[in-house]
Short mmCIF file of C-alpha atoms and ligand atoms in Angstrom, two decimals:
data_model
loop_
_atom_site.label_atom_id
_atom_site.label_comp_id
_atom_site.label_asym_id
_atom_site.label_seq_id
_atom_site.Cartn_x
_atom_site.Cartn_y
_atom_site.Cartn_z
CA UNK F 1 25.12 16.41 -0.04
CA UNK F 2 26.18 13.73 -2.36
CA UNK F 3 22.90 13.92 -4.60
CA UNK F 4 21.37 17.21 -4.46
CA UNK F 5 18.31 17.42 -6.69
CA UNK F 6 16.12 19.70 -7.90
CA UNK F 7 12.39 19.15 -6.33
CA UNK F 8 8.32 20.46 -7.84
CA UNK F 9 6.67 20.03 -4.46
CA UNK F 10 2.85 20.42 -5.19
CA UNK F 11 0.64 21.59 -2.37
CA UNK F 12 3.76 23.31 -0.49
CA UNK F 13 2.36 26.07 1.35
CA UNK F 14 1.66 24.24 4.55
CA UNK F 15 0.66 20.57 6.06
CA UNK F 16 3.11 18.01 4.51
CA UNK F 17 4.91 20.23 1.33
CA UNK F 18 5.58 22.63 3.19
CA UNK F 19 7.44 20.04 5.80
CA UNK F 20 8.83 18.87 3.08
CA UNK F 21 10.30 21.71 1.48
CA UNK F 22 11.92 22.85 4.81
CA UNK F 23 13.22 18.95 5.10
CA UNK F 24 14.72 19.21 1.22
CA UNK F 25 16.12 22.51 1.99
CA UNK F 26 17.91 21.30 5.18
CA UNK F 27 19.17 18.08 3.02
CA UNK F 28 20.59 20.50 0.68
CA UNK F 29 18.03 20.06 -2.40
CA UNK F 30 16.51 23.18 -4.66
CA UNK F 31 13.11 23.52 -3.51
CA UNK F 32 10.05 24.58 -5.76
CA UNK F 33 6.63 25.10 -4.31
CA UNK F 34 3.08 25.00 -5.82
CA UNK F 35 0.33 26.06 -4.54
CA UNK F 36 -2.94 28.96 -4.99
CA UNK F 37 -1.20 30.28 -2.32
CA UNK F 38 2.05 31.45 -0.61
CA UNK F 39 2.63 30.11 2.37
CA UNK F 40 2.30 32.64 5.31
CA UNK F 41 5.95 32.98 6.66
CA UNK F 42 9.30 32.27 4.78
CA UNK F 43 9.60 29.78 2.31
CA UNK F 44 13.03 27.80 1.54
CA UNK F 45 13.29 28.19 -2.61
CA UNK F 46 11.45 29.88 -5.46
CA UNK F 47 7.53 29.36 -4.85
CA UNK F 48 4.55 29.86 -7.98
CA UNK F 49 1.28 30.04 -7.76
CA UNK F 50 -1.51 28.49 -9.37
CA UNK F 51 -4.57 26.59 -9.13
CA UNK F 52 -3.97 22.85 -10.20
CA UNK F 53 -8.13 22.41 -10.88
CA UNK F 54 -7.75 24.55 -13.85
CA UNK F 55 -5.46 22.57 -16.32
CA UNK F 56 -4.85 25.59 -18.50
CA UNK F 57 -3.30 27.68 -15.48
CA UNK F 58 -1.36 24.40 -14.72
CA UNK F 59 0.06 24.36 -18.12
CA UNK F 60 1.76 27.77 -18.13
CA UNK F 61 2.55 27.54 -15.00
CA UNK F 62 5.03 24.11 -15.91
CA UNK F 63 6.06 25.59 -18.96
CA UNK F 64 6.97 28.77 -16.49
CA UNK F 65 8.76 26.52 -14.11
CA UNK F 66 10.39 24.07 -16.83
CA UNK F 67 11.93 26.99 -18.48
CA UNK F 68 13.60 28.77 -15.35
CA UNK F 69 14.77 25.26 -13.59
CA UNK F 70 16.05 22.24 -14.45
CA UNK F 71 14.02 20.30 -12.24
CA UNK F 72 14.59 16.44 -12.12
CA UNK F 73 12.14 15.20 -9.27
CA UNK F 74 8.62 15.68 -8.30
CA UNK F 75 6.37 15.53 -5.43
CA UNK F 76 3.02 15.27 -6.05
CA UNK F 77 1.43 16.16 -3.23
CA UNK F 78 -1.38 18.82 -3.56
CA UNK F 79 -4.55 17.27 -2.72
CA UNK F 80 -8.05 17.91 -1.94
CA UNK F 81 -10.89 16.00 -0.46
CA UNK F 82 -14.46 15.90 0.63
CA UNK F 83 -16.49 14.28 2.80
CA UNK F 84 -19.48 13.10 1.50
CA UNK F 85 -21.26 9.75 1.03
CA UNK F 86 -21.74 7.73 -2.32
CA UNK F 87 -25.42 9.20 -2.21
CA UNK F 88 -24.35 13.00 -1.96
CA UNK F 89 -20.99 12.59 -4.01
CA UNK F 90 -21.60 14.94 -7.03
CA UNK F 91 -20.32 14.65 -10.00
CA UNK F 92 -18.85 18.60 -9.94
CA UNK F 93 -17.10 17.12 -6.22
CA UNK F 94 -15.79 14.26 -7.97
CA UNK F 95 -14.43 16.23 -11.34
CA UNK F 96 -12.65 18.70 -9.09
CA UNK F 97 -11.28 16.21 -6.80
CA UNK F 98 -10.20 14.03 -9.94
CA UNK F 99 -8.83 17.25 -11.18
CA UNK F 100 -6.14 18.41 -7.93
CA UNK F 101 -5.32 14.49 -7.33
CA UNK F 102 -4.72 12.92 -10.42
CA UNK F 103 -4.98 15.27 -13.65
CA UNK F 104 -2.55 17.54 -12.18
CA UNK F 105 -0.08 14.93 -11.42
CA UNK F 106 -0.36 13.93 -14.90
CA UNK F 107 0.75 17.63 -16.56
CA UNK F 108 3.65 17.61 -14.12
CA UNK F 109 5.34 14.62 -14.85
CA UNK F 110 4.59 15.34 -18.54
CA UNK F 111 6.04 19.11 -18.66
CA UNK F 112 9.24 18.06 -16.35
CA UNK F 113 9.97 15.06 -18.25
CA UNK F 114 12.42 15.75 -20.95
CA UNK F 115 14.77 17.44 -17.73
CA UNK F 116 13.65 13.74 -15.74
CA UNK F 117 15.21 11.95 -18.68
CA UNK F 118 18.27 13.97 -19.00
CA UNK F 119 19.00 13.65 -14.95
CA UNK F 120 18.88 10.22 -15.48
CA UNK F 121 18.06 9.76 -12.01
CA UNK F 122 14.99 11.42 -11.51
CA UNK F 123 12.38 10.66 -8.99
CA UNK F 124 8.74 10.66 -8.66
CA UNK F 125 6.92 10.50 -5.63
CA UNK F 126 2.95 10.49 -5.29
CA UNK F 127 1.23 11.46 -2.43
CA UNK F 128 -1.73 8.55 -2.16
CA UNK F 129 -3.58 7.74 1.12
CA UNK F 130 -4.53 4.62 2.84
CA UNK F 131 -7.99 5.71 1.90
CA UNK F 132 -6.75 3.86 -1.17
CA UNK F 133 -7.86 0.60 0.48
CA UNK F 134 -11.59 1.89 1.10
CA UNK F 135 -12.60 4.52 3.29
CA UNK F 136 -16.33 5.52 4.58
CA UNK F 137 -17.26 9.22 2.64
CA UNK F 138 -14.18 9.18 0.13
CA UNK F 139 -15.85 8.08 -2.69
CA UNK F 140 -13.79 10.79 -4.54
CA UNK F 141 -11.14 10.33 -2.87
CA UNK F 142 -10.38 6.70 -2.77
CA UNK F 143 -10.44 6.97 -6.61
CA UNK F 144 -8.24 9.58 -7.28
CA UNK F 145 -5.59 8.29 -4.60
CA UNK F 146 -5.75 4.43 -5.81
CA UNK F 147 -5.28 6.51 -9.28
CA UNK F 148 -1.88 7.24 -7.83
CA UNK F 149 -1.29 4.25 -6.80
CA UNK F 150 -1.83 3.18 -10.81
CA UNK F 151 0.05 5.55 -11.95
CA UNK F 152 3.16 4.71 -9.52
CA UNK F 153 3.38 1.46 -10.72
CA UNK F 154 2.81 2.35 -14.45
CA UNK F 155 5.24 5.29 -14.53
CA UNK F 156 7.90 2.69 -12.63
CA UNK F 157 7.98 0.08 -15.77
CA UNK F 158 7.62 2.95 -18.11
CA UNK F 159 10.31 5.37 -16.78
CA UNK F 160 13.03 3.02 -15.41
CA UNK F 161 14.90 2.41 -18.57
CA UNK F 162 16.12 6.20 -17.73
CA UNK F 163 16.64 5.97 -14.38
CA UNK F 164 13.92 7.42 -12.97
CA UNK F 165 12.36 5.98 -10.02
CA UNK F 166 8.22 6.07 -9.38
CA UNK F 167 7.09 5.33 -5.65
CA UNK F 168 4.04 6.25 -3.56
CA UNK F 169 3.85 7.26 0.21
CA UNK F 170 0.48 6.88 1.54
CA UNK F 171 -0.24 8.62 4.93
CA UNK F 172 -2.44 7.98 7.72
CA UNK F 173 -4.04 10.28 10.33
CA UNK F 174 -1.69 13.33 9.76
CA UNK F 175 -2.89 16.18 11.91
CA UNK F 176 -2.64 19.26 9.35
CA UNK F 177 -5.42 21.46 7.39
CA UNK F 178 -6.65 18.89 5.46
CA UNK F 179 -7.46 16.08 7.95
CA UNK F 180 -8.89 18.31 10.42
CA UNK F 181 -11.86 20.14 8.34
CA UNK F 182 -12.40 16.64 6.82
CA UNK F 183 -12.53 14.58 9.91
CA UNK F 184 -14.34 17.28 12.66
CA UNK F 185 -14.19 15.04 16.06
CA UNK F 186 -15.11 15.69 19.41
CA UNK F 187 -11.73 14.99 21.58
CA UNK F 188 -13.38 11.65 22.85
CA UNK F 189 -13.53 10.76 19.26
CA UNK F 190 -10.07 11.99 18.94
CA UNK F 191 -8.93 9.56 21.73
CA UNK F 192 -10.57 6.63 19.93
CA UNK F 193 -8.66 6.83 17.06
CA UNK F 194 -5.39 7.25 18.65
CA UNK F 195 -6.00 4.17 20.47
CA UNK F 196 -6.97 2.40 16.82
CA UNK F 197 -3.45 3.25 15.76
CA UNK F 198 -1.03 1.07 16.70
CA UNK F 199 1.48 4.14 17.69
CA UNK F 200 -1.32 5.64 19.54
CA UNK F 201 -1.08 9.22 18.08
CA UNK F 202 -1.93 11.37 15.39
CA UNK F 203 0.81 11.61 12.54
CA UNK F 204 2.40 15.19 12.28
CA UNK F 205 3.89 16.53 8.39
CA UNK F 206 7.13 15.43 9.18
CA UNK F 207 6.65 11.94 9.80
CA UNK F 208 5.58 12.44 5.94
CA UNK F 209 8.84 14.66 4.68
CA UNK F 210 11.08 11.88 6.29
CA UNK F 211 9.89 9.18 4.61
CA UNK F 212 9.88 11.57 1.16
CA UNK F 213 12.95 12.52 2.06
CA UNK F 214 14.52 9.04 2.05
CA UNK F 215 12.77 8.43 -1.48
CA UNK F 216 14.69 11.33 -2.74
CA UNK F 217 17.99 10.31 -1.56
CA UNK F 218 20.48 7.94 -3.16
CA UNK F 219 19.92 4.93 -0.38
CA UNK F 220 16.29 4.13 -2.53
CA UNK F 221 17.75 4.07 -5.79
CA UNK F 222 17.40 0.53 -6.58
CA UNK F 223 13.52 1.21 -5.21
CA UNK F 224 10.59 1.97 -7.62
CA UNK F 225 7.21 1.48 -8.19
CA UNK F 226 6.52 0.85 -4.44
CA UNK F 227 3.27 1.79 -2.01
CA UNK F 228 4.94 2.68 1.28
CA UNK F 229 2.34 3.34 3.99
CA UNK F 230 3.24 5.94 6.95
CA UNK F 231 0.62 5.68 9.04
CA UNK F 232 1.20 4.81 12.50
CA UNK F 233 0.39 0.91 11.45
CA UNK F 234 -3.33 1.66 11.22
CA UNK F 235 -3.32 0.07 7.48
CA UNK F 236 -1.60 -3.27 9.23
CA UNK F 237 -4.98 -5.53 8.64
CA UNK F 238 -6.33 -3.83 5.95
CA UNK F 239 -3.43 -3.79 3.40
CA UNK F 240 -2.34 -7.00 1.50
CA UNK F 241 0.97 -8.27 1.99
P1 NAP X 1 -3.17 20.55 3.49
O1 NAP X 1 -2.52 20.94 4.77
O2 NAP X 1 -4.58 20.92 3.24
O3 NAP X 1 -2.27 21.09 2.29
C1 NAP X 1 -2.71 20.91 0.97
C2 NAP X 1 -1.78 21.66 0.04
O4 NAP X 1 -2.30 21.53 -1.29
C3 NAP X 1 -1.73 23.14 0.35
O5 NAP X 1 -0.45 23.65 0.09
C4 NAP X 1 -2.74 23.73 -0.63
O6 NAP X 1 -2.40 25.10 -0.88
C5 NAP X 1 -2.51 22.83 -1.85
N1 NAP X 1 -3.65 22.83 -2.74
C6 NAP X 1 -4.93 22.46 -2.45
N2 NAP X 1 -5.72 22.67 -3.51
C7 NAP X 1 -4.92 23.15 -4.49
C8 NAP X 1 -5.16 23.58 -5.82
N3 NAP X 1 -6.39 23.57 -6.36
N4 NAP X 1 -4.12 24.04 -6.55
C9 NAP X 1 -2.87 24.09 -6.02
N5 NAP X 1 -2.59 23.70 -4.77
C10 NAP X 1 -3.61 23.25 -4.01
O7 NAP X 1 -3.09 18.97 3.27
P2 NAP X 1 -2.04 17.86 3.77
O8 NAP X 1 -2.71 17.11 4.85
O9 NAP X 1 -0.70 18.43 3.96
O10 NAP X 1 -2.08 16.90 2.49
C11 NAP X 1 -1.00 16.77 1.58
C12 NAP X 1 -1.23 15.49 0.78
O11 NAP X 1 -1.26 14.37 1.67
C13 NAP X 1 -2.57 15.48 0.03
O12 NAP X 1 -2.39 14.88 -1.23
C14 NAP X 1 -3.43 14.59 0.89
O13 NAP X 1 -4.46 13.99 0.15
C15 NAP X 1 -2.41 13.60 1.40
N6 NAP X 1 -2.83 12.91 2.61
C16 NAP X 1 -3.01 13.59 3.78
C17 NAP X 1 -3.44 12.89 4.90
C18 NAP X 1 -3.68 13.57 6.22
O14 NAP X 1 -4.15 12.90 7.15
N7 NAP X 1 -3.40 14.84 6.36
C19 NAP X 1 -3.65 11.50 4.84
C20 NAP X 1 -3.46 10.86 3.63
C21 NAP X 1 -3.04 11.56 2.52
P3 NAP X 1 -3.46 26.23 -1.33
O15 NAP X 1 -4.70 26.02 -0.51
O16 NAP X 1 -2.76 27.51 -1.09
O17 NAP X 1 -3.69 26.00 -2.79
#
């Protein structure tokens, strides 16, 4: 591996990090998970626990992990949504989901930085979602990933003088935890969304960690600040140009 790197991967102990995390390993990266929870079976690098809604426990913990590693890239990918209309979205819902999705992102980039700058090729990658461009019952949601999407292209003009690179991935349909207790469908309602998506199937985590893992490798170097959207095609009509 001509550019192994040293990885945070947020929300690793299943669904996309945890693809992820077996993808890095098998690239030849240092993986680091977070999550409240280890992940059931093995996991391929050093793994801490801690709940991201509490930003206190999420500020040890990166002091923890800044101290023992010398991390120089960062997946944020922990993320947490509800489903409830604009009428029932509280504002407790909204805090918390603000909280996982976009605070926490914040306090890692900020605690990992001063190793970022001294890589001098560091990466960033957010995890958005292509309920970015409007979704029924994301209220929440939708706000905290288009935060991503701000912060992406912020981070990019403010971080590339040291050669760090910024870039969102934001999935479609991905069959894990997440979409499943979020989206409960019959399997005729199943059906009908496959047939929406242009590749006529559900996404699975590593359709995600490939993509991620191309963002950490040296061949998207020259790339930052970028939305890419892995989702089957079903954001072709609904994202700009
Ligand atoms: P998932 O299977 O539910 O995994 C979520 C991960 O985040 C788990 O490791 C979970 O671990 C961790 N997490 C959740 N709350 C946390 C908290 N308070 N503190 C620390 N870790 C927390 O979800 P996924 O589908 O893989 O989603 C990964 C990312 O992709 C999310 O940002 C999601 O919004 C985004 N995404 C997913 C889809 C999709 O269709 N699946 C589509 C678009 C975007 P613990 O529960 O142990 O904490």
């Amino acid at each position: 591996m001509e550019n192994p790197r040293t990885v945070l991967i947020t929300g690793a102990s299943r669904g996309i990090g945890l693809a992820l995390a077996e993808r890095a390993d098998r690239d030849g990266h240092t993986v680091i998970g977070l999550a409240r929870s280890a992940p059931e079976g093995a996991f391929p690098g050093k793994f801490y626990c801690a709940d991201l809604a509490d930003a206190r426990t999420t500020a040890e913990t990166l002091t923890q992990i800044c101290a023992e590693n010398e991390v120089d890239s960062i997946v944020n990918n922990a993320g947490l949504t509800t489903n409830s209309t604009v009428q029932d979205t509280s504002i407790e819902e909204l805090d918390r989901i603000l909280a996982i999705n976009v605070r926490a992102p914040l306090q890692c980039v900020q605690a990992c930085l001063p190793s970022l700058i001294r890589s001098q090729r560091g990466a960033v990658i957010n995890i958005s979602s292509r309920a970015a461009l409007g979704m029924p019952r994301r209220s929440a949601y939708a706000a905290a990933k288009s935060g991503l999407i701000g912060y992406t292209r912020t981070w990019a003009l403010e971080l590339g003088k040291h050669g760090i690179t910024v870039n969102a991935i934001a999935p479609g349909p991905i069959g894990t935890a997440l979409f499943h207790s979020n989206n409960p469908m019959t399997e005729e309602e199943t059906l009908a969304l496959q047939n929406r998506i242009p590749l006529r199937r559900l996404g699975e985590p590593n359709d995600i960690a490939g993509p991620i893992a191309f963002l950490l490798s040296n061949d998207a170097r020259f790339m930052t600040g970028q939305v890419l959207y892995v989702c089957g095609g079903l954001s072709i009509g609904a994202a700009p140009i």
